[in-house]
Amino acid sequence: MPQPLLSVERLQSRIDELAAAVDRDYAGKNLLVVCVLKGSYIFTADLSRRLTVPHEIDFIAVSSYGDSTTSSGKVEVTQDLQHEVEGRHLLIVEDIVETGTTIRFLLDVLRRRRPASIRIISLLKKEGVEEEDLPHVDYVGFTIPPVFVVGYGLDYAERYRHLPYVASLPGADEVERGEP
Ligand code: 5GP
Ligand code: MG
């Protein structure tokens, strides 16, 4: 069973703060919010509704974990953006950064399209990976212990995305690896 880790109230008040920071940083800029599907759809919706800076939203889907809970290290774009990004200020919205593989891949793909700037916002960041091994994440909602989490967009085999809070799912990693 999922064990609550971040309550609805904590999530929502932190997103108020994140939106205020994004508003300050993007005043007068031509902002394109890039939602990384599927995990960040709820975070993107909540963040976007709090922004007062004008912005457009686009979606990109990448496969990383599949239905597993361990990163394969291989990432590919499974659904691309519809917007031209050349000259745009991009804000990549991620659900969670763990090893940094997904973010590194997205930065690489999107930088080649010559945006005016790229920043990353991630609701969650997992402890346990050396900072120097990670790409810089400009805005982080919460740093969490290295446990498998679900809810608020995050899934385990496509389940639990609808939970309004973030919960840990004890044993999820072991089950996937076939351990007892
Ligand atoms: P990274 O590429 O940084 O190792 O991992 C980032 C991606 O792995 C996230 O976008 C997410 O899809 C997945 N991921 C990493 N940790 C978790 C977790 O605890 N729960 C879930 N549901 N997905 C995770
Ligand atoms: Mg995922």
PDB file of C-alpha atoms and ligand atoms in Angstrom:
ATOM      1  CA  MET A   1       0.000   0.000   0.000  1.00  0.00           C
ATOM      2  CA  PRO A   2       1.217   3.535  -0.756  1.00  0.00           C
ATOM      3  CA  GLN A   3       2.414   5.415   2.352  1.00  0.00           C
ATOM      4  CA  PRO A   4       1.759   9.194   2.251  1.00  0.00           C
ATOM      5  CA  LEU A   5       5.012  11.175   2.008  1.00  0.00           C
ATOM      6  CA  LEU A   6       3.999  14.663   0.832  1.00  0.00           C
ATOM      7  CA  SER A   7       0.496  15.851   1.699  1.00  0.00           C
ATOM      8  CA  VAL A   8      -1.850  17.773  -0.569  1.00  0.00           C
ATOM      9  CA  GLU A   9      -1.248  20.890   1.557  1.00  0.00           C
ATOM     10  CA  ARG A  10       2.550  20.668   1.376  1.00  0.00           C
ATOM     11  CA  LEU A  11       2.475  20.106  -2.365  1.00  0.00           C
ATOM     12  CA  GLN A  12       0.107  22.962  -3.023  1.00  0.00           C
ATOM     13  CA  SER A  13       1.894  25.515  -0.859  1.00  0.00           C
ATOM     14  CA  ARG A  14       5.269  24.609  -2.360  1.00  0.00           C
ATOM     15  CA  ILE A  15       3.824  24.985  -5.862  1.00  0.00           C
ATOM     16  CA  ASP A  16       2.669  28.506  -4.887  1.00  0.00           C
ATOM     17  CA  GLU A  17       6.305  29.321  -4.115  1.00  0.00           C
ATOM     18  CA  LEU A  18       7.637  27.702  -7.274  1.00  0.00           C
ATOM     19  CA  ALA A  19       5.132  29.585  -9.438  1.00  0.00           C
ATOM     20  CA  ALA A  20       6.116  32.878  -7.792  1.00  0.00           C
ATOM     21  CA  ALA A  21       9.771  32.182  -8.601  1.00  0.00           C
ATOM     22  CA  VAL A  22       8.977  31.294 -12.223  1.00  0.00           C
ATOM     23  CA  ASP A  23       6.831  34.440 -12.536  1.00  0.00           C
ATOM     24  CA  ARG A  24       9.744  36.590 -11.354  1.00  0.00           C
ATOM     25  CA  ASP A  25      12.280  34.941 -13.639  1.00  0.00           C
ATOM     26  CA  TYR A  26      10.161  34.987 -16.792  1.00  0.00           C
ATOM     27  CA  ALA A  27       8.638  38.449 -16.599  1.00  0.00           C
ATOM     28  CA  GLY A  28       8.537  39.875 -20.134  1.00  0.00           C
ATOM     29  CA  LYS A  29       9.752  36.630 -21.710  1.00  0.00           C
ATOM     30  CA  ASN A  30       8.180  34.444 -24.311  1.00  0.00           C
ATOM     31  CA  LEU A  31       7.742  31.354 -22.131  1.00  0.00           C
ATOM     32  CA  LEU A  32       7.018  27.871 -23.443  1.00  0.00           C
ATOM     33  CA  VAL A  33       6.247  25.365 -20.709  1.00  0.00           C
ATOM     34  CA  VAL A  34       7.282  21.844 -21.732  1.00  0.00           C
ATOM     35  CA  CYS A  35       5.394  19.138 -19.860  1.00  0.00           C
ATOM     36  CA  VAL A  36       7.247  15.823 -19.845  1.00  0.00           C
ATOM     37  CA  LEU A  37       4.601  13.107 -20.138  1.00  0.00           C
ATOM     38  CA  LYS A  38       3.193  11.333 -18.432  1.00  0.00           C
ATOM     39  CA  GLY A  39       4.490  11.865 -14.920  1.00  0.00           C
ATOM     40  CA  SER A  40       4.362  15.655 -14.796  1.00  0.00           C
ATOM     41  CA  TYR A  41       0.864  16.244 -16.160  1.00  0.00           C
ATOM     42  CA  ILE A  42      -0.668  17.080 -12.790  1.00  0.00           C
ATOM     43  CA  PHE A  43       2.273  19.189 -11.627  1.00  0.00           C
ATOM     44  CA  THR A  44       2.229  21.100 -14.931  1.00  0.00           C
ATOM     45  CA  ALA A  45      -1.500  21.779 -14.615  1.00  0.00           C
ATOM     46  CA  ASP A  46      -1.197  23.050 -11.045  1.00  0.00           C
ATOM     47  CA  LEU A  47       1.906  25.127 -11.808  1.00  0.00           C
ATOM     48  CA  SER A  48       0.449  26.625 -14.970  1.00  0.00           C
ATOM     49  CA  ARG A  49      -2.747  27.713 -13.227  1.00  0.00           C
ATOM     50  CA  ARG A  50      -0.694  29.691 -10.721  1.00  0.00           C
ATOM     51  CA  LEU A  51       1.537  31.465 -13.245  1.00  0.00           C
ATOM     52  CA  THR A  52       0.676  35.036 -14.080  1.00  0.00           C
ATOM     53  CA  VAL A  53       3.301  35.367 -16.838  1.00  0.00           C
ATOM     54  CA  PRO A  54       1.800  34.619 -20.237  1.00  0.00           C
ATOM     55  CA  HIS A  55       2.901  31.192 -21.423  1.00  0.00           C
ATOM     56  CA  GLU A  56       2.126  28.440 -23.867  1.00  0.00           C
ATOM     57  CA  ILE A  57       2.192  24.741 -23.039  1.00  0.00           C
ATOM     58  CA  ASP A  58       3.464  21.847 -25.069  1.00  0.00           C
ATOM     59  CA  PHE A  59       4.006  18.167 -24.379  1.00  0.00           C
ATOM     60  CA  ILE A  60       6.825  15.762 -25.000  1.00  0.00           C
ATOM     61  CA  ALA A  61       6.744  12.089 -24.078  1.00  0.00           C
ATOM     62  CA  VAL A  62       9.844  10.092 -23.339  1.00  0.00           C
ATOM     63  CA  SER A  63      10.182   6.473 -22.408  1.00  0.00           C
ATOM     64  CA  SER A  64      12.619   5.745 -19.651  1.00  0.00           C
ATOM     65  CA  TYR A  65      11.331   3.317 -17.074  1.00  0.00           C
ATOM     66  CA  GLY A  66       8.565   1.574 -18.965  1.00  0.00           C
ATOM     67  CA  ASP A  67       6.628  -0.312 -16.314  1.00  0.00           C
ATOM     68  CA  SER A  68       9.736  -1.036 -14.303  1.00  0.00           C
ATOM     69  CA  THR A  69      11.035   0.831 -11.284  1.00  0.00           C
ATOM     70  CA  THR A  70      14.684   0.746 -12.284  1.00  0.00           C
ATOM     71  CA  SER A  71      16.110   3.072 -14.922  1.00  0.00           C
ATOM     72  CA  SER A  72      17.192   1.301 -18.102  1.00  0.00           C
ATOM     73  CA  GLY A  73      19.523   4.187 -18.930  1.00  0.00           C
ATOM     74  CA  LYS A  74      17.979   4.348 -22.392  1.00  0.00           C
ATOM     75  CA  VAL A  75      15.642   7.202 -23.230  1.00  0.00           C
ATOM     76  CA  GLU A  76      13.791   8.030 -26.417  1.00  0.00           C
ATOM     77  CA  VAL A  77      11.219  10.548 -27.551  1.00  0.00           C
ATOM     78  CA  THR A  78       7.921   8.739 -28.074  1.00  0.00           C
ATOM     79  CA  GLN A  79       5.836  11.864 -28.753  1.00  0.00           C
ATOM     80  CA  ASP A  80       7.396  15.140 -29.837  1.00  0.00           C
ATOM     81  CA  LEU A  81       6.521  18.797 -29.237  1.00  0.00           C
ATOM     82  CA  GLN A  82       4.215  20.583 -31.651  1.00  0.00           C
ATOM     83  CA  HIS A  83       5.832  24.011 -31.187  1.00  0.00           C
ATOM     84  CA  GLU A  84       8.921  25.320 -32.901  1.00  0.00           C
ATOM     85  CA  VAL A  85      11.314  26.026 -30.061  1.00  0.00           C
ATOM     86  CA  GLU A  86      13.908  28.141 -31.844  1.00  0.00           C
ATOM     87  CA  GLY A  87      14.205  31.453 -30.009  1.00  0.00           C
ATOM     88  CA  ARG A  88      11.782  30.422 -27.259  1.00  0.00           C
ATOM     89  CA  HIS A  89      12.423  30.392 -23.518  1.00  0.00           C
ATOM     90  CA  LEU A  90      11.782  26.794 -22.463  1.00  0.00           C
ATOM     91  CA  LEU A  91      10.851  25.564 -19.024  1.00  0.00           C
ATOM     92  CA  ILE A  92      11.030  21.769 -18.868  1.00  0.00           C
ATOM     93  CA  VAL A  93       8.630  20.432 -16.256  1.00  0.00           C
ATOM     94  CA  GLU A  94       9.685  17.097 -14.752  1.00  0.00           C
ATOM     95  CA  ASP A  95       8.076  14.964 -12.084  1.00  0.00           C
ATOM     96  CA  ILE A  96      11.229  13.557 -10.536  1.00  0.00           C
ATOM     97  CA  VAL A  97      14.965  13.590 -11.142  1.00  0.00           C
ATOM     98  CA  GLU A  98      16.849  10.536  -9.991  1.00  0.00           C
ATOM     99  CA  THR A  99      20.004   9.661 -11.964  1.00  0.00           C
ATOM    100  CA  GLY A 100      19.554  12.633 -14.305  1.00  0.00           C
ATOM    101  CA  THR A 101      19.449  10.421 -17.411  1.00  0.00           C
ATOM    102  CA  THR A 102      16.064  11.697 -18.587  1.00  0.00           C
ATOM    103  CA  ILE A 103      16.903  15.359 -18.065  1.00  0.00           C
ATOM    104  CA  ARG A 104      20.309  15.018 -19.724  1.00  0.00           C
ATOM    105  CA  PHE A 105      18.656  13.429 -22.750  1.00  0.00           C
ATOM    106  CA  LEU A 106      15.963  16.126 -22.982  1.00  0.00           C
ATOM    107  CA  LEU A 107      18.501  18.938 -22.675  1.00  0.00           C
ATOM    108  CA  ASP A 108      20.530  17.373 -25.450  1.00  0.00           C
ATOM    109  CA  VAL A 109      17.528  16.974 -27.770  1.00  0.00           C
ATOM    110  CA  LEU A 110      16.083  20.436 -27.117  1.00  0.00           C
ATOM    111  CA  ARG A 111      19.336  22.431 -27.159  1.00  0.00           C
ATOM    112  CA  ARG A 112      19.905  21.344 -30.756  1.00  0.00           C
ATOM    113  CA  ARG A 113      16.725  23.209 -31.691  1.00  0.00           C
ATOM    114  CA  ARG A 114      18.292  26.523 -30.622  1.00  0.00           C
ATOM    115  CA  PRO A 115      15.926  27.806 -27.951  1.00  0.00           C
ATOM    116  CA  ALA A 116      16.733  31.223 -26.409  1.00  0.00           C
ATOM    117  CA  SER A 117      17.099  29.508 -23.017  1.00  0.00           C
ATOM    118  CA  ILE A 118      16.268  26.273 -21.220  1.00  0.00           C
ATOM    119  CA  ARG A 119      15.553  25.760 -17.538  1.00  0.00           C
ATOM    120  CA  ILE A 120      14.356  22.736 -15.628  1.00  0.00           C
ATOM    121  CA  ILE A 121      11.765  22.567 -12.883  1.00  0.00           C
ATOM    122  CA  SER A 122      11.243  19.260 -11.098  1.00  0.00           C
ATOM    123  CA  LEU A 123       8.696  18.616  -8.404  1.00  0.00           C
ATOM    124  CA  LEU A 124      10.942  16.024  -6.779  1.00  0.00           C
ATOM    125  CA  LYS A 125      14.605  15.235  -6.610  1.00  0.00           C
ATOM    126  CA  LYS A 126      15.910  12.012  -5.114  1.00  0.00           C
ATOM    127  CA  GLU A 127      18.817  12.031  -2.709  1.00  0.00           C
ATOM    128  CA  GLY A 128      21.670   9.629  -3.274  1.00  0.00           C
ATOM    129  CA  VAL A 129      23.203  10.784  -6.550  1.00  0.00           C
ATOM    130  CA  GLU A 130      26.304  13.000  -6.402  1.00  0.00           C
ATOM    131  CA  GLU A 131      25.497  16.596  -7.392  1.00  0.00           C
ATOM    132  CA  GLU A 132      28.378  16.736  -9.877  1.00  0.00           C
ATOM    133  CA  ASP A 133      26.877  13.765 -11.722  1.00  0.00           C
ATOM    134  CA  LEU A 134      23.553  15.580 -12.226  1.00  0.00           C
ATOM    135  CA  PRO A 135      22.570  18.309 -14.666  1.00  0.00           C
ATOM    136  CA  HIS A 136      21.597  21.504 -12.860  1.00  0.00           C
ATOM    137  CA  VAL A 137      17.923  21.604 -11.878  1.00  0.00           C
ATOM    138  CA  ASP A 138      16.856  25.244 -11.645  1.00  0.00           C
ATOM    139  CA  TYR A 139      13.784  24.796  -9.463  1.00  0.00           C
ATOM    140  CA  VAL A 140      13.229  21.823  -7.132  1.00  0.00           C
ATOM    141  CA  GLY A 141      10.011  21.309  -5.214  1.00  0.00           C
ATOM    142  CA  PHE A 142      11.159  18.728  -2.675  1.00  0.00           C
ATOM    143  CA  THR A 143      14.237  16.624  -2.107  1.00  0.00           C
ATOM    144  CA  ILE A 144      13.167  13.136  -1.021  1.00  0.00           C
ATOM    145  CA  PRO A 145      14.961  10.016   0.201  1.00  0.00           C
ATOM    146  CA  PRO A 146      15.815   7.371  -2.429  1.00  0.00           C
ATOM    147  CA  VAL A 147      12.515   5.500  -2.188  1.00  0.00           C
ATOM    148  CA  PHE A 148      10.088   4.650  -4.975  1.00  0.00           C
ATOM    149  CA  VAL A 149       7.204   7.108  -5.009  1.00  0.00           C
ATOM    150  CA  VAL A 150       3.802   7.260  -6.671  1.00  0.00           C
ATOM    151  CA  GLY A 151       0.906   9.685  -6.862  1.00  0.00           C
ATOM    152  CA  TYR A 152       0.429  13.231  -8.105  1.00  0.00           C
ATOM    153  CA  GLY A 153       1.134  12.026 -11.659  1.00  0.00           C
ATOM    154  CA  LEU A 154       3.717   9.375 -10.780  1.00  0.00           C
ATOM    155  CA  ASP A 155       2.852   5.759 -11.445  1.00  0.00           C
ATOM    156  CA  TYR A 156       3.739   2.222 -10.637  1.00  0.00           C
ATOM    157  CA  ALA A 157       2.829   0.171 -13.736  1.00  0.00           C
ATOM    158  CA  GLU A 158       0.373   2.976 -14.682  1.00  0.00           C
ATOM    159  CA  ARG A 159      -1.385   2.859 -11.322  1.00  0.00           C
ATOM    160  CA  TYR A 160      -1.647   5.533  -8.610  1.00  0.00           C
ATOM    161  CA  ARG A 161      -1.189   8.587 -10.872  1.00  0.00           C
ATOM    162  CA  HIS A 162      -4.484  10.046  -9.671  1.00  0.00           C
ATOM    163  CA  LEU A 163      -3.527  10.266  -5.983  1.00  0.00           C
ATOM    164  CA  PRO A 164      -3.584  13.956  -4.952  1.00  0.00           C
ATOM    165  CA  TYR A 165      -0.535  13.414  -2.709  1.00  0.00           C
ATOM    166  CA  VAL A 166       2.889  11.782  -3.132  1.00  0.00           C
ATOM    167  CA  ALA A 167       3.328   8.411  -1.454  1.00  0.00           C
ATOM    168  CA  SER A 168       6.138   5.918  -1.137  1.00  0.00           C
ATOM    169  CA  LEU A 169       5.460   2.401  -2.360  1.00  0.00           C
ATOM    170  CA  PRO A 170       7.496   0.085  -0.171  1.00  0.00           C
ATOM    171  CA  GLY A 171       8.710  -3.011  -1.959  1.00  0.00           C
ATOM    172  CA  ALA A 172       7.967  -1.764  -5.475  1.00  0.00           C
ATOM    173  CA  ASP A 173      11.624  -2.008  -6.545  1.00  0.00           C
ATOM    174  CA  GLU A 174      12.035  -5.525  -5.115  1.00  0.00           C
ATOM    175  CA  VAL A 175       8.838  -6.815  -6.733  1.00  0.00           C
ATOM    176  CA  GLU A 176       9.958  -5.562 -10.149  1.00  0.00           C
ATOM    177  CA  ARG A 177      13.351  -7.216  -9.827  1.00  0.00           C
ATOM    178  CA  GLY A 178      11.757 -10.464  -8.742  1.00  0.00           C
ATOM    179  CA  GLU A 179      13.313 -10.345  -5.304  1.00  0.00           C
ATOM    180  CA  PRO A 180      11.458 -11.778  -2.298  1.00  0.00           C
TER     181      PRO A 180
HETATM  182  P1  5GP B   1      16.256   9.595 -14.080  1.00  0.00           P
HETATM  183  O1  5GP B   1      16.283   9.544 -15.572  1.00  0.00           O
HETATM  184  O2  5GP B   1      16.619  10.938 -13.505  1.00  0.00           O
HETATM  185  O3  5GP B   1      17.041   8.486 -13.443  1.00  0.00           O
HETATM  186  O4  5GP B   1      14.785   9.254 -13.636  1.00  0.00           O
HETATM  187  C1  5GP B   1      13.749  10.120 -13.923  1.00  0.00           C
HETATM  188  C2  5GP B   1      12.519   9.401 -14.405  1.00  0.00           C
HETATM  189  O5  5GP B   1      12.419   8.101 -13.820  1.00  0.00           O
HETATM  190  C3  5GP B   1      11.279  10.156 -13.982  1.00  0.00           C
HETATM  191  O6  5GP B   1      10.841  11.030 -14.972  1.00  0.00           O
HETATM  192  C4  5GP B   1      10.302   9.039 -13.701  1.00  0.00           C
HETATM  193  O7  5GP B   1       9.609   8.708 -14.894  1.00  0.00           O
HETATM  194  C5  5GP B   1      11.152   7.874 -13.296  1.00  0.00           C
HETATM  195  N1  5GP B   1      11.283   7.729 -11.837  1.00  0.00           N
HETATM  196  C6  5GP B   1      12.390   7.915 -11.087  1.00  0.00           C
HETATM  197  N2  5GP B   1      12.132   7.679  -9.798  1.00  0.00           N
HETATM  198  C7  5GP B   1      10.832   7.362  -9.716  1.00  0.00           C
HETATM  199  C8  5GP B   1       9.958   7.021  -8.619  1.00  0.00           C
HETATM  200  O8  5GP B   1      10.317   6.966  -7.440  1.00  0.00           O
HETATM  201  N3  5GP B   1       8.661   6.779  -8.935  1.00  0.00           N
HETATM  202  C9  5GP B   1       8.192   6.811 -10.222  1.00  0.00           C
HETATM  203  N4  5GP B   1       6.899   6.539 -10.394  1.00  0.00           N
HETATM  204  N5  5GP B   1       8.980   7.125 -11.275  1.00  0.00           N
HETATM  205  C10 5GP B   1      10.283   7.388 -11.018  1.00  0.00           C
HETATM  206 MG    MG B   2       7.669   7.563 -15.465  1.00  0.00          MG
END
